[in-house]
Amino acid sequence: MFDFLWPLFGRMHPLLVHLPIGILVFGILLCFLPKKENHDFLPTIRLAFLLGGVAALVAGLSGFLQYQFEGFAWEDVQIHLVGGISTALGSFWLYVQAKKSDRLDTKIKVSALGLGLVMTVTGHLGGTLTHGENYFTEVLPADFQSLLGAEIEPEKGPQLPEENWENAELYAEVIQPILNKNCKSCHNPRNKKGELDLSNLANLLKGGEDGLVLTAGDAEHSALFARLILPKEDEKHMPPSEKPQPSKEEIALIESWIKTGAKENQTLAEAGIPRKLIERFILKNQTPFYPITQMQPISADSLADLKSSGFFAEAVESGSGLLKITCTNFPEFQDKDWEKLAPVKRRLAYLDLGGTQMTDVLLDSLAGLPNLTVLKLNSTAISGNSLEKLAQLPNLKLLYLNKTQVSLSQIQALKASKSLQKVFAFDTPASTELPNAGNLNFPFLFEAGNYSLPKLPTDTIVY
Amino acid sequence: MNSLEKLFAELAVQKLQHQTRRHFLMDCVSKMGGLAMAPLLFGCEPGKLSKSTSGLQLSERDLNPLAPLPPPFLGKAKSIIYLHMAGAPSQLELFDYKPELAKYHDQACPESLLEGRKFAFIRGVPKMLGPQAKFSQHGESGAWVSDYLPHFAKVADEVAFLKAMHTDQFNHGPAQLFMQTGSARLGRPSLGSWVTYGLGTENQNLPGFVVLTSGGKTPDAGKSVWGSGFLPSVYQGVQCRSKGDPVLYLEDPSGMSRDLKKNVISAINQANQEDFETFGDPEILSRINQYEMAYRMQIEVPEVMNINDEPEYMHELYGTKSGEESFANNCLLARKLVEKGVRVVQLYDWGWDTHGTDHDGSIDMGLRNKCREIDRPMAALLLDLKQRGLLEETLVVWGGEFGRTPMQENREGKQMGFLGRDHHVDAFTMWMAGGGVKKGTSYGITDDFGFAGVDERVSVHDLHATILHLMGFDHEKFTYDFQGRPFRLTDVHGELIHSVLA
């Protein structure tokens, strides 16, 4: 008949726990009160630990009942329970210690601190059980959250495929991701600013404090859109002016979605969304320009060595292990200087030896550079005779041979390359041969230059 | 007070002057926290924290502010050539074809266009002015280019047009500042300075940022358009001349030998170095570096700035004549500088302010003459960069500081002697080409009069964001701390124009 008392007592756990916490914190604080004769407080401290222990026991009991009746999983409560019991036992133990001693020694102080720690952890675990894992972190700015190690995926916004983007769902794949990215931090089930939850369509349709936020077909009268286009100074402008703002395209997409009826199931094509509105959301399956490597960035010392040898040397981008090296201020570079570069062989991704004293001999070394992507040999003495060696380079994309002696037949030898995209040979025998060479079918773009702009009658008319 | 004490006192005052409310607030917050934390972390020795921060740690950048740095992420372009047509060319005669406007030629401008608008010179109700050029489509991309630019029309496939640019400044000075520094007021670093600051420069014997002018005048906004604002002054543009000595006072006076010069410079630098060690002012390092650079430049600059060694067919291509201060010569120089590893080259050409006040300022005559001056050189520049493979990694930008009205100017409400257009902020055309730009595109649509952008509008900040992106920067993260807060080229604005990225 009075069976309900047990679960009721159980449900009081979240309330009861604050009793031991309060009393024990009071006791622990007293231990550290900066007072010369702090053992004056000793009787009070004893009492605090005794009462705290009793309260912890009662709270623990109610907690156990709650676990029994409310269907918590043992794995989830396990540590919390052990923590609670430890807190109760610890309090009693401290009470006994304080009773035995007539002054506050370090042992008591340290133990009191330890108790405080156990209690805090226990309390936090309990909080997590009732309020959820990221109760605290959720409200922190994203930067803080990641600082605390929380793995939050920043909302990326819409991401559409290059092909078939027309068939993507307007609401699910575009509008909701836009809301997630720009609005969800303030409009979600836990944090409902203006009583509005924008984390899914059903809740969006419920509206907020001031009623519905969406009138299908009428964007101007839908707060969901109208607030976005208010001037930033307007206090009703959304998102609040100091927060990151949605882009023009994102706002335009929300507008189009509302205008075309705010339908849940409708593709981009059906809604007549032009590609330019979603251009920025299209995942371009671009292969990176430079090969992907696991190399760490070069050490500052090695980089300084290269620079003091006369090279321009820098990572191709911040944090990359690959290097861009040029001889802009090192025209004296000769074949024997190669040894200065040999240690960073694997790192060379962009190499400009233009205008140096290098000769054909170096091509052997160049042909062994696994990551070389851009090679410039402009205005050097290479004859072109062993050019075919460069065809072996697995990653070479751009090859510059301007103002050298290379001929067309030598360039033909580069056809074997699987990676070459463009070869520049302006001002070479090859570029003069080209006009009479017929169809060459290079697998790469061959730029021979020799452009001119024929004179026009208008060139000399002065108005 | 002896002189040294005076110097110290002066320094102290200067230091105080640079302390702002923001510094104060920041200090309050950070130092209070520091005070509270210090005993916890370092055991009751509050002095410790501050000591470690005051020790001078010099990086390579402090010793050589132009030392190269890797871009934050892989940019497609490593250099910029920016062609600024000072005075603002008419988009309606060059790229923005408006057949509809022709029908309204000489009719009164509809009130709706004038409502709530302010123009620099137009008063009352002006007449509409139809396009004075003939337009046709060119290349595979079908780009509209007028007969004012017959050579450029042939390379139109290489560029991406931005046809709905807009700005908010309708006077030359502020508009040029806005276009070049992201702010209409003085004091901000120019685009070129930002880029040079961020990436340093490749050729240590040449300035990182070179400015060349033509048309007989520097821009209205003065040299601030290539100024370094609050960035160290070493990042400002170095103006070179295509006529006479390339850099003024670079040549040694007669009788001064190179060795003597070297000794003088090393003595000055030594004195400066001592000064730096006393005061720790990085501007002193800048100064040391500038002396050294000037010394190296004495050799290298006259060499790149000399176009006489170029073969005859290059002169024919660009239309250059040695010894002139012309846009053509500057274009050829721009190519040479970029080829030599200069980071930013900026060309300013004056004379585009076609109000219709005189023959030179008329839309149907003066403008044609100006166009002829730039048509061949800028087409040649694109072709030359292309044949050398430099267009792969060089970004070329062309434009004025604003556009021109579809209405005929009526200064003081009167009919003018020549056809002219007033300054216009709501729509104008710019183009970009080269490193990372999607060639053969046109972005931005204006209304039937070419009065305002109706779609794909691009603000000056958007343009800056895009240029920085192509150079390997995220414009929102690329900041410099000044007066206690971080500053950006794009301030709090700017969106990437994805549609023109390759």
Short mmCIF file of N, CA and C in Angstrom, two decimals, chain A residues 101-225:
data_model
loop_
_atom_site.label_atom_id
_atom_site.label_comp_id
_atom_site.label_asym_id
_atom_site.label_seq_id
_atom_site.Cartn_x
_atom_site.Cartn_y
_atom_site.Cartn_z
N SER A 101 42.47 13.43 16.90
CA SER A 101 43.54 14.43 16.96
C SER A 101 43.02 15.69 17.65
N ASP A 102 43.95 16.47 18.25
CA ASP A 102 43.50 17.70 18.88
C ASP A 102 43.89 18.92 18.05
N ARG A 103 44.54 18.68 16.94
CA ARG A 103 44.84 19.81 16.06
C ARG A 103 44.70 19.39 14.59
N LEU A 104 44.63 20.38 13.75
CA LEU A 104 44.45 20.08 12.33
C LEU A 104 45.80 19.80 11.70
N ASP A 105 46.15 18.54 11.51
CA ASP A 105 47.45 18.30 10.89
C ASP A 105 47.28 18.16 9.37
N THR A 106 48.42 18.06 8.71
CA THR A 106 48.41 18.00 7.23
C THR A 106 47.63 16.79 6.74
N LYS A 107 47.74 15.69 7.48
CA LYS A 107 47.07 14.47 7.04
C LYS A 107 45.57 14.72 6.87
N ILE A 108 45.00 15.38 7.86
CA ILE A 108 43.56 15.67 7.78
C ILE A 108 43.28 16.58 6.60
N LYS A 109 44.11 17.61 6.48
CA LYS A 109 43.88 18.56 5.38
C LYS A 109 43.90 17.88 4.02
N VAL A 110 44.95 17.04 3.85
CA VAL A 110 45.08 16.36 2.56
C VAL A 110 43.90 15.43 2.32
N SER A 111 43.53 14.69 3.35
CA SER A 111 42.40 13.78 3.20
C SER A 111 41.13 14.55 2.87
N ALA A 112 40.96 15.71 3.53
CA ALA A 112 39.76 16.51 3.27
C ALA A 112 39.72 16.92 1.80
N LEU A 113 40.88 17.32 1.29
CA LEU A 113 40.95 17.69 -0.12
C LEU A 113 40.55 16.51 -1.00
N GLY A 114 41.11 15.33 -0.64
CA GLY A 114 40.81 14.12 -1.40
C GLY A 114 39.31 13.85 -1.40
N LEU A 115 38.70 14.01 -0.25
CA LEU A 115 37.26 13.79 -0.15
C LEU A 115 36.53 14.76 -1.09
N GLY A 116 36.98 16.02 -1.04
CA GLY A 116 36.35 17.03 -1.91
C GLY A 116 36.41 16.59 -3.36
N LEU A 117 37.56 16.02 -3.74
CA LEU A 117 37.76 15.60 -5.13
C LEU A 117 36.80 14.48 -5.50
N VAL A 118 36.76 13.45 -4.63
CA VAL A 118 35.88 12.30 -4.89
C VAL A 118 34.44 12.79 -5.03
N MET A 119 34.08 13.71 -4.13
CA MET A 119 32.70 14.20 -4.14
C MET A 119 32.40 14.96 -5.43
N THR A 120 33.36 15.76 -5.85
CA THR A 120 33.13 16.53 -7.08
C THR A 120 32.93 15.60 -8.26
N VAL A 121 33.82 14.60 -8.37
CA VAL A 121 33.70 13.66 -9.48
C VAL A 121 32.35 12.96 -9.43
N THR A 122 32.01 12.47 -8.23
CA THR A 122 30.73 11.78 -8.07
C THR A 122 29.57 12.68 -8.48
N GLY A 123 29.61 13.91 -7.97
CA GLY A 123 28.54 14.85 -8.28
C GLY A 123 28.44 15.09 -9.78
N HIS A 124 29.61 15.24 -10.42
CA HIS A 124 29.61 15.51 -11.85
C HIS A 124 29.02 14.34 -12.62
N LEU A 125 29.41 13.11 -12.21
CA LEU A 125 28.87 11.93 -12.89
C LEU A 125 27.37 11.87 -12.74
N GLY A 126 26.91 12.22 -11.53
CA GLY A 126 25.46 12.23 -11.30
C GLY A 126 24.79 13.23 -12.22
N GLY A 127 25.40 14.41 -12.31
CA GLY A 127 24.83 15.45 -13.17
C GLY A 127 24.74 14.98 -14.61
N THR A 128 25.80 14.30 -15.04
CA THR A 128 25.83 13.80 -16.40
C THR A 128 24.68 12.83 -16.64
N LEU A 129 24.36 12.01 -15.60
CA LEU A 129 23.27 11.04 -15.75
C LEU A 129 21.94 11.73 -16.00
N THR A 130 21.69 12.81 -15.26
CA THR A 130 20.38 13.45 -15.42
C THR A 130 20.34 14.46 -16.56
N HIS A 131 21.45 15.19 -16.78
CA HIS A 131 21.39 16.27 -17.77
C HIS A 131 22.02 15.94 -19.11
N GLY A 132 22.70 14.78 -19.16
CA GLY A 132 23.31 14.43 -20.45
C GLY A 132 24.77 14.82 -20.50
N GLU A 133 25.47 14.11 -21.36
CA GLU A 133 26.92 14.17 -21.47
C GLU A 133 27.47 15.60 -21.62
N ASN A 134 26.91 16.34 -22.58
CA ASN A 134 27.55 17.64 -22.86
C ASN A 134 26.71 18.82 -22.35
N TYR A 135 26.15 18.61 -21.16
CA TYR A 135 25.30 19.65 -20.59
C TYR A 135 26.03 20.97 -20.48
N PHE A 136 27.24 20.94 -20.00
CA PHE A 136 28.01 22.17 -19.83
C PHE A 136 28.62 22.65 -21.14
N THR A 137 29.28 21.69 -21.81
CA THR A 137 30.06 22.10 -22.98
C THR A 137 29.17 22.66 -24.08
N GLU A 138 27.94 22.13 -24.12
CA GLU A 138 27.04 22.55 -25.18
C GLU A 138 26.91 24.06 -25.31
N VAL A 139 26.89 24.74 -24.17
CA VAL A 139 26.63 26.17 -24.22
C VAL A 139 27.91 26.98 -24.44
N LEU A 140 29.04 26.29 -24.41
CA LEU A 140 30.30 27.03 -24.60
C LEU A 140 30.48 27.37 -26.08
N PRO A 141 31.23 28.43 -26.37
CA PRO A 141 31.55 28.70 -27.77
C PRO A 141 32.32 27.52 -28.35
N ALA A 142 32.16 27.35 -29.66
CA ALA A 142 32.74 26.17 -30.32
C ALA A 142 34.24 26.03 -30.05
N ASP A 143 34.93 27.18 -30.01
CA ASP A 143 36.38 27.12 -29.81
C ASP A 143 36.73 26.49 -28.48
N PHE A 144 35.96 26.88 -27.44
CA PHE A 144 36.19 26.34 -26.11
C PHE A 144 35.93 24.85 -26.08
N GLN A 145 34.83 24.47 -26.75
CA GLN A 145 34.45 23.07 -26.74
C GLN A 145 35.56 22.21 -27.27
N SER A 146 36.17 22.66 -28.38
CA SER A 146 37.22 21.82 -28.95
C SER A 146 38.45 21.87 -28.06
N LEU A 147 38.63 23.00 -27.37
CA LEU A 147 39.74 23.12 -26.43
C LEU A 147 39.61 22.07 -25.34
N LEU A 148 38.38 21.85 -24.93
CA LEU A 148 38.14 20.87 -23.87
C LEU A 148 38.16 19.46 -24.40
N GLY A 149 38.49 19.32 -25.64
CA GLY A 149 38.61 17.99 -26.22
C GLY A 149 37.30 17.41 -26.70
N ALA A 150 36.24 18.18 -26.60
CA ALA A 150 34.97 17.67 -27.06
C ALA A 150 35.06 17.53 -28.58
N GLU A 151 34.62 16.39 -29.06
CA GLU A 151 34.71 16.22 -30.50
C GLU A 151 33.46 16.77 -31.14
N ILE A 152 33.50 18.05 -31.43
CA ILE A 152 32.32 18.59 -32.09
C ILE A 152 32.67 18.77 -33.55
N GLU A 153 31.79 18.24 -34.35
CA GLU A 153 31.94 18.43 -35.78
C GLU A 153 31.40 19.81 -36.08
N PRO A 154 32.22 20.71 -36.61
CA PRO A 154 31.63 21.98 -36.97
C PRO A 154 30.60 21.72 -38.08
N GLU A 155 29.47 22.40 -37.98
CA GLU A 155 28.45 22.21 -39.00
C GLU A 155 28.99 22.72 -40.32
N LYS A 156 29.01 21.86 -41.31
CA LYS A 156 29.64 22.23 -42.57
C LYS A 156 28.71 22.93 -43.53
N GLY A 157 27.43 22.90 -43.23
CA GLY A 157 26.49 23.44 -44.20
C GLY A 157 26.26 22.42 -45.29
N PRO A 158 25.52 22.79 -46.33
CA PRO A 158 25.19 21.83 -47.38
C PRO A 158 26.43 21.32 -48.10
N GLN A 159 26.40 20.08 -48.51
CA GLN A 159 27.48 19.54 -49.33
C GLN A 159 26.84 18.71 -50.43
N LEU A 160 27.02 19.17 -51.65
CA LEU A 160 26.33 18.53 -52.75
C LEU A 160 27.33 17.91 -53.72
N PRO A 161 26.90 16.83 -54.38
CA PRO A 161 27.81 16.19 -55.32
C PRO A 161 27.95 17.00 -56.60
N GLU A 162 29.08 16.86 -57.25
CA GLU A 162 29.33 17.57 -58.51
C GLU A 162 28.32 17.12 -59.56
N GLU A 163 28.12 15.79 -59.62
CA GLU A 163 27.16 15.28 -60.58
C GLU A 163 25.81 15.09 -59.91
N ASN A 164 24.76 15.33 -60.69
CA ASN A 164 23.44 15.04 -60.17
C ASN A 164 23.01 15.92 -59.00
N TRP A 165 23.63 17.05 -58.87
CA TRP A 165 23.21 17.90 -57.76
C TRP A 165 21.76 18.31 -57.91
N GLU A 166 21.27 18.30 -59.13
CA GLU A 166 19.88 18.72 -59.36
C GLU A 166 18.89 17.84 -58.62
N ASN A 167 19.31 16.57 -58.40
CA ASN A 167 18.37 15.64 -57.78
C ASN A 167 18.45 15.62 -56.26
N ALA A 168 19.28 16.48 -55.70
CA ALA A 168 19.36 16.51 -54.24
C ALA A 168 18.08 17.10 -53.68
N GLU A 169 17.74 16.68 -52.44
CA GLU A 169 16.54 17.19 -51.79
C GLU A 169 16.78 18.60 -51.27
N LEU A 170 15.93 19.51 -51.66
CA LEU A 170 16.15 20.91 -51.26
C LEU A 170 16.10 21.08 -49.74
N TYR A 171 15.08 20.50 -49.11
CA TYR A 171 14.99 20.74 -47.68
C TYR A 171 16.08 19.97 -46.92
N ALA A 172 16.09 18.66 -47.12
CA ALA A 172 16.97 17.82 -46.30
C ALA A 172 18.45 18.08 -46.56
N GLU A 173 18.81 18.32 -47.82
CA GLU A 173 20.24 18.40 -48.12
C GLU A 173 20.76 19.83 -48.20
N VAL A 174 19.85 20.79 -48.24
CA VAL A 174 20.33 22.18 -48.36
C VAL A 174 19.81 23.05 -47.21
N ILE A 175 18.49 23.12 -47.07
CA ILE A 175 17.94 24.08 -46.10
C ILE A 175 18.29 23.69 -44.66
N GLN A 176 18.04 22.41 -44.31
CA GLN A 176 18.33 22.02 -42.92
C GLN A 176 19.82 22.19 -42.59
N PRO A 177 20.72 21.77 -43.48
CA PRO A 177 22.14 22.02 -43.19
C PRO A 177 22.46 23.52 -43.04
N ILE A 178 21.78 24.36 -43.79
CA ILE A 178 22.02 25.81 -43.63
C ILE A 178 21.56 26.26 -42.24
N LEU A 179 20.39 25.75 -41.83
CA LEU A 179 19.89 26.11 -40.50
C LEU A 179 20.83 25.55 -39.43
N ASN A 180 21.29 24.33 -39.64
CA ASN A 180 22.21 23.73 -38.66
C ASN A 180 23.45 24.59 -38.51
N LYS A 181 23.94 25.07 -39.64
CA LYS A 181 25.19 25.81 -39.60
C LYS A 181 25.01 27.19 -38.97
N ASN A 182 23.90 27.85 -39.26
CA ASN A 182 23.78 29.25 -38.87
C ASN A 182 22.89 29.50 -37.65
N CYS A 183 21.96 28.59 -37.39
CA CYS A 183 20.94 28.90 -36.40
C CYS A 183 20.88 27.91 -35.25
N LYS A 184 21.30 26.67 -35.49
CA LYS A 184 21.02 25.62 -34.51
C LYS A 184 21.65 25.89 -33.15
N SER A 185 22.79 26.59 -33.12
CA SER A 185 23.43 26.79 -31.82
C SER A 185 22.51 27.52 -30.85
N CYS A 186 21.59 28.32 -31.35
CA CYS A 186 20.67 29.04 -30.47
C CYS A 186 19.24 28.52 -30.55
N HIS A 187 18.95 27.78 -31.59
CA HIS A 187 17.58 27.30 -31.76
C HIS A 187 17.57 25.78 -31.83
N ASN A 188 17.79 25.12 -30.69
CA ASN A 188 17.73 23.66 -30.65
C ASN A 188 16.91 23.25 -29.42
N PRO A 189 16.63 21.99 -29.27
CA PRO A 189 15.72 21.59 -28.18
C PRO A 189 16.23 22.00 -26.80
N ARG A 190 17.54 22.07 -26.62
CA ARG A 190 18.07 22.43 -25.30
C ARG A 190 18.18 23.93 -25.11
N ASN A 191 18.40 24.62 -26.21
CA ASN A 191 18.66 26.06 -26.16
C ASN A 191 17.70 26.71 -27.13
N LYS A 192 16.50 27.00 -26.63
CA LYS A 192 15.45 27.45 -27.55
C LYS A 192 15.28 28.95 -27.45
N LYS A 193 16.14 29.70 -28.08
CA LYS A 193 16.01 31.16 -28.05
C LYS A 193 14.71 31.54 -28.75
N GLY A 194 13.97 32.45 -28.16
CA GLY A 194 12.70 32.86 -28.75
C GLY A 194 11.73 31.69 -28.86
N GLU A 195 11.91 30.68 -27.99
CA GLU A 195 11.04 29.48 -28.00
C GLU A 195 11.01 28.80 -29.36
N LEU A 196 12.08 28.96 -30.13
CA LEU A 196 12.09 28.42 -31.49
C LEU A 196 13.15 27.34 -31.62
N ASP A 197 12.73 26.19 -32.16
CA ASP A 197 13.67 25.09 -32.38
C ASP A 197 13.75 24.85 -33.89
N LEU A 198 14.94 25.02 -34.44
CA LEU A 198 15.09 24.88 -35.89
C LEU A 198 15.86 23.61 -36.25
N SER A 199 15.90 22.63 -35.32
CA SER A 199 16.74 21.48 -35.61
C SER A 199 16.05 20.44 -36.49
N ASN A 200 14.74 20.56 -36.67
CA ASN A 200 14.09 19.73 -37.69
C ASN A 200 12.81 20.40 -38.15
N LEU A 201 12.26 19.87 -39.25
CA LEU A 201 11.14 20.56 -39.89
C LEU A 201 9.91 20.60 -38.97
N ALA A 202 9.66 19.48 -38.28
CA ALA A 202 8.46 19.42 -37.44
C ALA A 202 8.49 20.54 -36.41
N ASN A 203 9.63 20.73 -35.75
CA ASN A 203 9.70 21.76 -34.73
C ASN A 203 9.73 23.16 -35.32
N LEU A 204 10.33 23.27 -36.50
CA LEU A 204 10.35 24.56 -37.18
C LEU A 204 8.92 25.02 -37.43
N LEU A 205 8.07 24.06 -37.86
CA LEU A 205 6.70 24.41 -38.20
C LEU A 205 5.89 24.81 -36.97
N LYS A 206 6.38 24.42 -35.77
CA LYS A 206 5.67 24.82 -34.55
C LYS A 206 5.81 26.30 -34.27
N GLY A 207 6.86 26.91 -34.84
CA GLY A 207 7.06 28.34 -34.64
C GLY A 207 7.69 28.65 -33.30
N GLY A 208 7.69 29.94 -32.94
CA GLY A 208 8.32 30.37 -31.70
C GLY A 208 7.41 31.23 -30.86
N GLU A 209 7.98 31.97 -29.99
CA GLU A 209 7.31 32.90 -29.09
C GLU A 209 6.23 33.73 -29.79
N ASP A 210 6.58 34.28 -30.96
CA ASP A 210 5.65 35.17 -31.67
C ASP A 210 4.82 34.41 -32.70
N GLY A 211 4.70 33.11 -32.52
CA GLY A 211 3.88 32.36 -33.45
C GLY A 211 4.69 31.74 -34.57
N LEU A 212 3.97 31.42 -35.68
CA LEU A 212 4.61 30.71 -36.77
C LEU A 212 5.72 31.55 -37.39
N VAL A 213 6.77 30.87 -37.86
CA VAL A 213 7.87 31.60 -38.48
C VAL A 213 7.90 31.35 -39.98
N LEU A 214 6.95 30.55 -40.46
CA LEU A 214 6.98 30.17 -41.87
C LEU A 214 5.59 30.27 -42.48
N THR A 215 5.49 31.01 -43.60
CA THR A 215 4.26 31.03 -44.38
C THR A 215 4.64 30.52 -45.76
N ALA A 216 4.27 29.28 -46.05
CA ALA A 216 4.71 28.69 -47.30
C ALA A 216 4.29 29.58 -48.47
N GLY A 217 5.22 29.83 -49.38
CA GLY A 217 4.91 30.63 -50.56
C GLY A 217 5.12 32.11 -50.35
N ASP A 218 5.28 32.56 -49.12
CA ASP A 218 5.39 34.00 -48.89
C ASP A 218 6.60 34.29 -47.99
N ALA A 219 7.73 34.46 -48.65
CA ALA A 219 8.97 34.62 -47.90
C ALA A 219 8.96 35.89 -47.06
N GLU A 220 8.43 36.98 -47.62
CA GLU A 220 8.48 38.26 -46.90
C GLU A 220 7.72 38.21 -45.58
N HIS A 221 6.69 37.36 -45.55
CA HIS A 221 5.94 37.26 -44.31
C HIS A 221 6.32 36.05 -43.48
N SER A 222 7.45 35.47 -43.78
CA SER A 222 7.96 34.37 -42.97
C SER A 222 9.13 34.90 -42.16
N ALA A 223 8.96 34.90 -40.82
CA ALA A 223 10.03 35.43 -39.97
C ALA A 223 11.34 34.72 -40.25
N LEU A 224 11.25 33.46 -40.63
CA LEU A 224 12.43 32.65 -40.89
C LEU A 224 13.32 33.30 -41.96
N PHE A 225 12.71 33.96 -42.93
CA PHE A 225 13.48 34.65 -43.95
C PHE A 225 13.56 36.15 -43.67
#
